[in-house]
mmCIF file of C-alpha atoms and ligand atoms in Angstrom:
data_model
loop_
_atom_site.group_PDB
_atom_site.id
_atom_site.type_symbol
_atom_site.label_atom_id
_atom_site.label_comp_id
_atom_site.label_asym_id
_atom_site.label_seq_id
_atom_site.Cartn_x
_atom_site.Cartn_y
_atom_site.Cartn_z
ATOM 1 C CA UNK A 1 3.136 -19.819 -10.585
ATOM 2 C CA UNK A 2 2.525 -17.308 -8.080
ATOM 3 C CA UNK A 3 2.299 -13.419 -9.451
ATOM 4 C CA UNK A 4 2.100 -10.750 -6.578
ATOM 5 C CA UNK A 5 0.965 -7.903 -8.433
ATOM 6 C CA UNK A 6 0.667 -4.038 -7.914
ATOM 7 C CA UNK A 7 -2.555 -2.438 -9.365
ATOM 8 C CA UNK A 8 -1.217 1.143 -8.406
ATOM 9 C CA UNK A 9 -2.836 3.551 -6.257
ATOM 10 C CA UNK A 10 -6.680 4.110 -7.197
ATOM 11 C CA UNK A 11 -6.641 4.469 -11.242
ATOM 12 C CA UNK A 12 -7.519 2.049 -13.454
ATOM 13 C CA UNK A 13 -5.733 3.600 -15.811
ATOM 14 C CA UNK A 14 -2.555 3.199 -13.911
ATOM 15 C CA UNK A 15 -2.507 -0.909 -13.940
ATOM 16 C CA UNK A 16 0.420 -1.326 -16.118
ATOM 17 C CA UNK A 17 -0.679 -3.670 -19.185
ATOM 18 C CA UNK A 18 1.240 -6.505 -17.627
ATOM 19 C CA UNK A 19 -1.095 -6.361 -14.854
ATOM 20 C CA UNK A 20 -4.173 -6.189 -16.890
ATOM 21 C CA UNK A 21 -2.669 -9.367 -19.013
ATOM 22 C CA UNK A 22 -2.132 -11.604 -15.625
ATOM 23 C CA UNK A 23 -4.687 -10.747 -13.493
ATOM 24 C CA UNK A 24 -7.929 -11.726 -16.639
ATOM 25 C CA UNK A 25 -5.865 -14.815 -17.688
ATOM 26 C CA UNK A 26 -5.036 -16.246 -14.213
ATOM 27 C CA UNK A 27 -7.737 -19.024 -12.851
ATOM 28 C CA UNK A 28 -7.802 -17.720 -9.400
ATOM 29 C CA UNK A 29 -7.149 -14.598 -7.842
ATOM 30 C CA UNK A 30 -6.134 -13.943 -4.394
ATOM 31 C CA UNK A 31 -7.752 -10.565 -2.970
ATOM 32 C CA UNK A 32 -6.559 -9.047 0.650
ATOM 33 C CA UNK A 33 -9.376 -7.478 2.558
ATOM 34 C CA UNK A 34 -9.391 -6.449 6.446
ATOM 35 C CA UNK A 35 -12.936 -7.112 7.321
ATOM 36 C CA UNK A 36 -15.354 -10.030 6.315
ATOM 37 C CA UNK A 37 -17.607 -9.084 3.897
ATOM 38 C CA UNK A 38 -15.780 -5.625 2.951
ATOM 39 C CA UNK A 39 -15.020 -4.165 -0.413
ATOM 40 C CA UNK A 40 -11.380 -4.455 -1.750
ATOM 41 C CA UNK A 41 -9.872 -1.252 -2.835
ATOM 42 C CA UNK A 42 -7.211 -3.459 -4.538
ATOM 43 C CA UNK A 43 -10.152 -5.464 -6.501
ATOM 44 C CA UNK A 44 -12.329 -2.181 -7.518
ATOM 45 C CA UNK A 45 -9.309 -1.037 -9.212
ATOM 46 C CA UNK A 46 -8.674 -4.231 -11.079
ATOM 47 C CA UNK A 47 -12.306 -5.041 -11.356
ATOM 48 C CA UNK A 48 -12.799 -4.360 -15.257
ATOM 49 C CA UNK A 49 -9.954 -7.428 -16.208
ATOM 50 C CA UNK A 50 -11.868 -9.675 -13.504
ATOM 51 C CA UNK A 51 -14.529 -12.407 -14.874
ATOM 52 C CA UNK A 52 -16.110 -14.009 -11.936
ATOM 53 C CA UNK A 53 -17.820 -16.339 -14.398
ATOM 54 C CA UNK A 54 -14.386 -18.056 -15.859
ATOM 55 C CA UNK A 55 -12.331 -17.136 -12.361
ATOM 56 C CA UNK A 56 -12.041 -17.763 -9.046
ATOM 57 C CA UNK A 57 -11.829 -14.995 -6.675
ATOM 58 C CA UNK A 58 -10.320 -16.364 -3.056
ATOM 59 C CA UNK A 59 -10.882 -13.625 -0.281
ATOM 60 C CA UNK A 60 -8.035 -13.287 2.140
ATOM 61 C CA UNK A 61 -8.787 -11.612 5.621
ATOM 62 C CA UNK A 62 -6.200 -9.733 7.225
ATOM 63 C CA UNK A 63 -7.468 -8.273 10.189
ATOM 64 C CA UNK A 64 -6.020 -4.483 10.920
ATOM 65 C CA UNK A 65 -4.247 -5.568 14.242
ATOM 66 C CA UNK A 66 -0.944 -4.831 15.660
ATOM 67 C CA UNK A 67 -0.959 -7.986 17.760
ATOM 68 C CA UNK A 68 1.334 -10.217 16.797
ATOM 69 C CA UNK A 69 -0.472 -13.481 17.182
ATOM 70 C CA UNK A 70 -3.565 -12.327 15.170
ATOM 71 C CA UNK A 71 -1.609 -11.214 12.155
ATOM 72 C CA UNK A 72 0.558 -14.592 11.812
ATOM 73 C CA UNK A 73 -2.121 -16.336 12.060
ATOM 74 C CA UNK A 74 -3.971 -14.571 9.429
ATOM 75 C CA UNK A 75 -0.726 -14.995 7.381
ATOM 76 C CA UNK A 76 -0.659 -18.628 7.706
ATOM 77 C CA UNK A 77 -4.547 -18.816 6.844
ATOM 78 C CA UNK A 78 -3.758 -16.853 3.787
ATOM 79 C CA UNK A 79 -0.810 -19.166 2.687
ATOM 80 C CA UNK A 80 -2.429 -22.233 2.881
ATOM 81 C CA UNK A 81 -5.145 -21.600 1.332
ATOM 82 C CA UNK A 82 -3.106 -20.337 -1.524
ATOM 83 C CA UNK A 83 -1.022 -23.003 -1.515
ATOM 84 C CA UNK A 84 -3.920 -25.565 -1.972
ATOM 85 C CA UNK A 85 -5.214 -23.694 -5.562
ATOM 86 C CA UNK A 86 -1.178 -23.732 -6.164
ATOM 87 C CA UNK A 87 -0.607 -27.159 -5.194
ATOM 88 C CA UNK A 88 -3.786 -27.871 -7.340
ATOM 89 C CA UNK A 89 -1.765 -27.079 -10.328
ATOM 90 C CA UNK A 90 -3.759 -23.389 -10.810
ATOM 91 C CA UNK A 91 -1.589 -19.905 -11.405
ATOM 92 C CA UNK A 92 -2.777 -17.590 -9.123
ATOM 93 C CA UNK A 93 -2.417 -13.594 -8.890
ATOM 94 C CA UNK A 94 -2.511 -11.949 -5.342
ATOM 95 C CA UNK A 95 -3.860 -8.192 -6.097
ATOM 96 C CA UNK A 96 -1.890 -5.348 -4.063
ATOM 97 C CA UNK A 97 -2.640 -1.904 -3.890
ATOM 98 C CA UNK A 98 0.144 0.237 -4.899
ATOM 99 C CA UNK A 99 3.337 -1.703 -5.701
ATOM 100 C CA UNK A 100 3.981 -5.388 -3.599
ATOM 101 C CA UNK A 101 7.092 -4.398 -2.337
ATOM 102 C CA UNK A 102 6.179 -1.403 -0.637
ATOM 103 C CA UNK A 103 4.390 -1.812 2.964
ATOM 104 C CA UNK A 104 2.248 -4.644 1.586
ATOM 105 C CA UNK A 105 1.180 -7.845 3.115
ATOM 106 C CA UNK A 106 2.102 -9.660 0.164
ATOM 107 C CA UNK A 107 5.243 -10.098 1.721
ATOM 108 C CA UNK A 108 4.775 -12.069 4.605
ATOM 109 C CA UNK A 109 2.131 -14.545 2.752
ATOM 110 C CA UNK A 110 4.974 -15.108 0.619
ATOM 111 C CA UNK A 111 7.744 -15.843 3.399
ATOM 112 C CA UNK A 112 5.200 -18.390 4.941
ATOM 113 C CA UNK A 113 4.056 -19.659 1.474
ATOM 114 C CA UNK A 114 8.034 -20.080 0.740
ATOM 115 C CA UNK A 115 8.829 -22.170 3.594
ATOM 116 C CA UNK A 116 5.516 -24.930 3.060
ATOM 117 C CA UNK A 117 6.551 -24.677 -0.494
ATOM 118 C CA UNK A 118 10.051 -24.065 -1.540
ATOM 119 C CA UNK A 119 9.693 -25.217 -5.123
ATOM 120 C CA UNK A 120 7.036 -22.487 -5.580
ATOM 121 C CA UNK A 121 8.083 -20.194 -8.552
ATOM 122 C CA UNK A 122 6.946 -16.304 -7.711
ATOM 123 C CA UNK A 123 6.981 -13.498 -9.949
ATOM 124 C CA UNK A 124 6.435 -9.474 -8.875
ATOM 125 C CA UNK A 125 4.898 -7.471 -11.345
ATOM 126 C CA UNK A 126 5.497 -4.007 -10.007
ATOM 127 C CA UNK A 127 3.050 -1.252 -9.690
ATOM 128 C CA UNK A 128 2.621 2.572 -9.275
ATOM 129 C CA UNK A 129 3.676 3.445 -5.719
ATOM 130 C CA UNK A 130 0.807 5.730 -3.882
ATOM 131 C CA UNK A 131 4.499 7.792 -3.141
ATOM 132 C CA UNK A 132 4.375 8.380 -6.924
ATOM 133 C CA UNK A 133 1.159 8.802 -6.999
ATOM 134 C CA UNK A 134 0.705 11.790 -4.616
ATOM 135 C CA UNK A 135 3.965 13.237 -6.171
ATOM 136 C CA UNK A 136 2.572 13.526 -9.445
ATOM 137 C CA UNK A 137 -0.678 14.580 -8.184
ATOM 138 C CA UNK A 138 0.810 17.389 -6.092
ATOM 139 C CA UNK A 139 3.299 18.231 -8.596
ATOM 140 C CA UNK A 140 6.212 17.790 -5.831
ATOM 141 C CA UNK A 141 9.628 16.511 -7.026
ATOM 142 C CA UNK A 142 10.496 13.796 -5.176
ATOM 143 C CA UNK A 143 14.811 14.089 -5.651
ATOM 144 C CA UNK A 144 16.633 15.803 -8.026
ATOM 145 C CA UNK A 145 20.329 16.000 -8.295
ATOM 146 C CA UNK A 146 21.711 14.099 -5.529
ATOM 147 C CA UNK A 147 19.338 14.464 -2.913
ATOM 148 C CA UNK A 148 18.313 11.936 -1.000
ATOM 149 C CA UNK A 149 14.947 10.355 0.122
ATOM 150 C CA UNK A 150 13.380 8.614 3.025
ATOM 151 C CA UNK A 151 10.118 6.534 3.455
ATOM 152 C CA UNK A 152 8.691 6.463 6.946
ATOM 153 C CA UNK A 153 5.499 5.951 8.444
ATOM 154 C CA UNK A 154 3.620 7.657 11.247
ATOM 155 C CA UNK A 155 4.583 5.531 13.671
ATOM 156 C CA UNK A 156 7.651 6.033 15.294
ATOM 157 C CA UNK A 157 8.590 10.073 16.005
ATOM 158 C CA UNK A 158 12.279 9.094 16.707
ATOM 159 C CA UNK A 159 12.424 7.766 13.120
ATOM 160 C CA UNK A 160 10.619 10.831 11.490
ATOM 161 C CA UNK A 161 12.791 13.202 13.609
ATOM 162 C CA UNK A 162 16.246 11.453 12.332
ATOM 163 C CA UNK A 163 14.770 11.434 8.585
ATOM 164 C CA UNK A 164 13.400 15.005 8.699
ATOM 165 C CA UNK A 165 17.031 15.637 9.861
ATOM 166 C CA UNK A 166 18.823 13.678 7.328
ATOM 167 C CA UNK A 167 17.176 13.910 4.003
ATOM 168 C CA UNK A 168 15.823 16.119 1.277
ATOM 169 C CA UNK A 169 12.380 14.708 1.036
ATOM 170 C CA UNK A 170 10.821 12.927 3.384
ATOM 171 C CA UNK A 171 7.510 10.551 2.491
ATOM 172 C CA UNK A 172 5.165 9.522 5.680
ATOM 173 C CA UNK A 173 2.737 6.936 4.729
ATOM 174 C CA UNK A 174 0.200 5.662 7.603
ATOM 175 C CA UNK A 175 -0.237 9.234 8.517
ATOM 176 C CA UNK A 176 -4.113 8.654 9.798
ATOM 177 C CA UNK A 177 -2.953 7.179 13.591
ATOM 178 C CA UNK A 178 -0.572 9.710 14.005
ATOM 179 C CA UNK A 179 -1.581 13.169 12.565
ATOM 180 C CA UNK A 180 -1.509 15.725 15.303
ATOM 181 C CA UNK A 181 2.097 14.034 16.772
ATOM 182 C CA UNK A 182 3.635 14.754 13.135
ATOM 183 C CA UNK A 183 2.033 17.512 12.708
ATOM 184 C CA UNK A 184 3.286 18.753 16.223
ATOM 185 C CA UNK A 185 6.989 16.791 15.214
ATOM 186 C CA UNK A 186 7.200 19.003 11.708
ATOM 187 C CA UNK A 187 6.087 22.411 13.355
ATOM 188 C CA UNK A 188 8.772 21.812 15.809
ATOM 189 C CA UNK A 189 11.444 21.047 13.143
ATOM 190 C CA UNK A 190 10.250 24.246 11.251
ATOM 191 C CA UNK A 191 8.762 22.411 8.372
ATOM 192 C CA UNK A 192 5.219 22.466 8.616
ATOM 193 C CA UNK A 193 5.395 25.162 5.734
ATOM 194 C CA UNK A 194 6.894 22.517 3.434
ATOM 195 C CA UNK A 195 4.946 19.549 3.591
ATOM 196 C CA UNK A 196 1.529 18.253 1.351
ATOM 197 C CA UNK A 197 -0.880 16.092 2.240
ATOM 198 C CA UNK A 198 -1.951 13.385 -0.507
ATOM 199 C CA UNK A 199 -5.468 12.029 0.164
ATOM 200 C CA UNK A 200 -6.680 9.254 -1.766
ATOM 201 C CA UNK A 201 -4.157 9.734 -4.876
ATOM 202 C CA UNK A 202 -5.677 9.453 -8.327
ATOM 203 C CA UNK A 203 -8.582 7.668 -6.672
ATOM 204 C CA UNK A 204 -12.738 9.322 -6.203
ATOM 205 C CA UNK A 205 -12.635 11.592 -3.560
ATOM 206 C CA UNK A 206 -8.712 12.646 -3.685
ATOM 207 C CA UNK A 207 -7.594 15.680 -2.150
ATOM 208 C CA UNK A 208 -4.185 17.551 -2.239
ATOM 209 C CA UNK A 209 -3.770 19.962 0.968
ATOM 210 C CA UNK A 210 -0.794 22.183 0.961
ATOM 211 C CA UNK A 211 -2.292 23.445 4.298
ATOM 212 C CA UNK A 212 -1.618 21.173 6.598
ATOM 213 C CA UNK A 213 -1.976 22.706 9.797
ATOM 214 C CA UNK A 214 -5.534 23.190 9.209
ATOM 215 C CA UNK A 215 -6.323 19.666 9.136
ATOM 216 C CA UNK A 216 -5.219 19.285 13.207
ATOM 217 C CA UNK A 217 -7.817 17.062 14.849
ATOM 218 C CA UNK A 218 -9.819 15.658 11.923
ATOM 219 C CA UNK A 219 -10.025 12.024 11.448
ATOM 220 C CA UNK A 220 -7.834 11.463 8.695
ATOM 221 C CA UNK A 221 -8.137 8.996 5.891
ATOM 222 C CA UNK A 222 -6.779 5.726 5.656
ATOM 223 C CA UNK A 223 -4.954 6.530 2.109
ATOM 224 C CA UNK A 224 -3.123 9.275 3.342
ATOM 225 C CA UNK A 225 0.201 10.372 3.218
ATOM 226 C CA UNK A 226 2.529 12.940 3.709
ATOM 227 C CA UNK A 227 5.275 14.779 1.456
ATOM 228 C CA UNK A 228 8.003 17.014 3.241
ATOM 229 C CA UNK A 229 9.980 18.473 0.527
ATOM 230 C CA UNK A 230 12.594 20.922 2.227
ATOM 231 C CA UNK A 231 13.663 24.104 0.666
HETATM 232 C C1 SAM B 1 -0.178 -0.623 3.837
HETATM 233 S S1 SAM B 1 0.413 0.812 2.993
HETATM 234 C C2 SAM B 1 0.326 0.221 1.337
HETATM 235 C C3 SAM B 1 1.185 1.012 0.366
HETATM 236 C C4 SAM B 1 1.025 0.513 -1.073
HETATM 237 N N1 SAM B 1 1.477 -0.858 -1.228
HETATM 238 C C5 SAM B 1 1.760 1.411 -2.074
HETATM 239 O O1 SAM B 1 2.578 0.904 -2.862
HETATM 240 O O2 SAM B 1 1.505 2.594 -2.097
HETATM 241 C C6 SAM B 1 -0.967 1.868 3.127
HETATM 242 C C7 SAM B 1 -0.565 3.322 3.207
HETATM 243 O O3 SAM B 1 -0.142 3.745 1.933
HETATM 244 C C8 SAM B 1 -0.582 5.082 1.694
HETATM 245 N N2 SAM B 1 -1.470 5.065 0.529
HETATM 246 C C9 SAM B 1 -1.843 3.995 -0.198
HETATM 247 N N3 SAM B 1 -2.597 4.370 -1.249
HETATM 248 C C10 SAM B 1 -2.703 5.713 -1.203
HETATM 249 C C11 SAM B 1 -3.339 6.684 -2.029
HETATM 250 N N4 SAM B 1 -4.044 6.327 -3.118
HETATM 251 N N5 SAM B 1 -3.216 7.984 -1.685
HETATM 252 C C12 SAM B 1 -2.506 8.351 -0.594
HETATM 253 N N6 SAM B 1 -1.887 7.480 0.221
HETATM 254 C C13 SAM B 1 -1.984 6.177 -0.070
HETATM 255 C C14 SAM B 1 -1.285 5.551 2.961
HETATM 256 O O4 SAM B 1 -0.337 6.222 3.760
HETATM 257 C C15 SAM B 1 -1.715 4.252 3.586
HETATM 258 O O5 SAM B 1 -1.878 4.381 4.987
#
């Protein structure tokens, strides 16, 4: 049995309890990092229900690349050696920041691990979205009534233009790349006034800006995101 599961967005005390319960009673967990020998955000969260002693902790590098060839292969790498512990007859639980189904790599592990091993039985365990995360933490509403919302990221303006256009709220994750272009795309769409910036949600270090003008040409952080909530 495979479990992808979310560990939320930076607080322990945001792993739901069925997380918790899987991730200290599975033999071997799978952990995504991007660099060799880096820390896991996804592991410090869940690090109190680890037990290094009793588990095995498999390291999976996937390299932050847009190039095509580099990321399937670290995809396939990833799947096989998952499927060997599987195959092996061992549960396993593959940590994910946030929730699994939401911009995580979890996904394409699994479509590669589906096709060497189509008898595999999966189960998502859902977890707090960093979109629900900075919501709460800057006190925005995401949708009430019968609004509607859209989920973008930072890297197509077209995209952010038609949503901005089209819906109530709009959340743009992967802001970091992009900043000063959606910055420049919201000022020109008049809603620069309406928009917080979510750094680090519920995590060390987090920051809620509701002036987000002022942050043109810093380096942003990686956990960053954007609410536009029009009025
Ligand atoms: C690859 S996506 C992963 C999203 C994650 N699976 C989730 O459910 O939130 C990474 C992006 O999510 C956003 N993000 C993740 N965690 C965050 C946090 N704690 N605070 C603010 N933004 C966060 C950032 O925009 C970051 O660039």
């Amino acid at each position: 049995m495979l479990y992808g599961v979310g560990v939320g967005p930076g607080d322990p005390e945001l792993l739901t309890l069925k997380a918790q319960r899987l991730i200290s009673q599975v033999p071997v967990v799978f952990v995504p990092i991007s660099r060799q020998g880096e820390r896991s955000v996804a592991m410090d969260i869940a690090q109190h229900c680890l037990d290094p002693n009793k588990q095995e902790i498999v390291f999976l590098l996937f390299p932050m690349s847009r190039r095509p060839a580099v990321l399937q292969e670290a995809w396939s790498e990833a799947a096989a050696k998952i499927a060997g512990r599987l195959k092996a007859g061992q549960d396993g639980a593959f940590l994910t920041e946030g929730d699994p189904g939401l911009y995580s790599t979890f996904a394409y592990v699994l479509e590669r691990l589906r096709s060497c091993l189509p008898e595999l039985r999966v189960e998502i365990v859902p977890g707090v979205s960093s979109i629900n995360a900075a919501a709460a933490r800057s006190l925005t509403p995401l949708a009430t009534g019968d609004e509607s919302i859209a989920v973008v990221t930072g890297a197509h303006m077209d995209k952010l233009k038609a949503a901005l256009r089209n819906h109530n709220t709009v959340v743009i994750l992967k802001v970091k790349p992009a900043y000063d272009r959606i910055l420049d795309m919201l000022e020109q769409e008049g809603l620069a006034g309406q928009a917080v910036l979510v750094e680090r949600a519920t995590s060390e270090g987090e920051r809620v800006v509701e002036d987000i003008k002022s942050l043109r040409g810093q380096e942003m952080d990686y956990f960053s995101l954007l609410i536009v909530r029009k009025r």
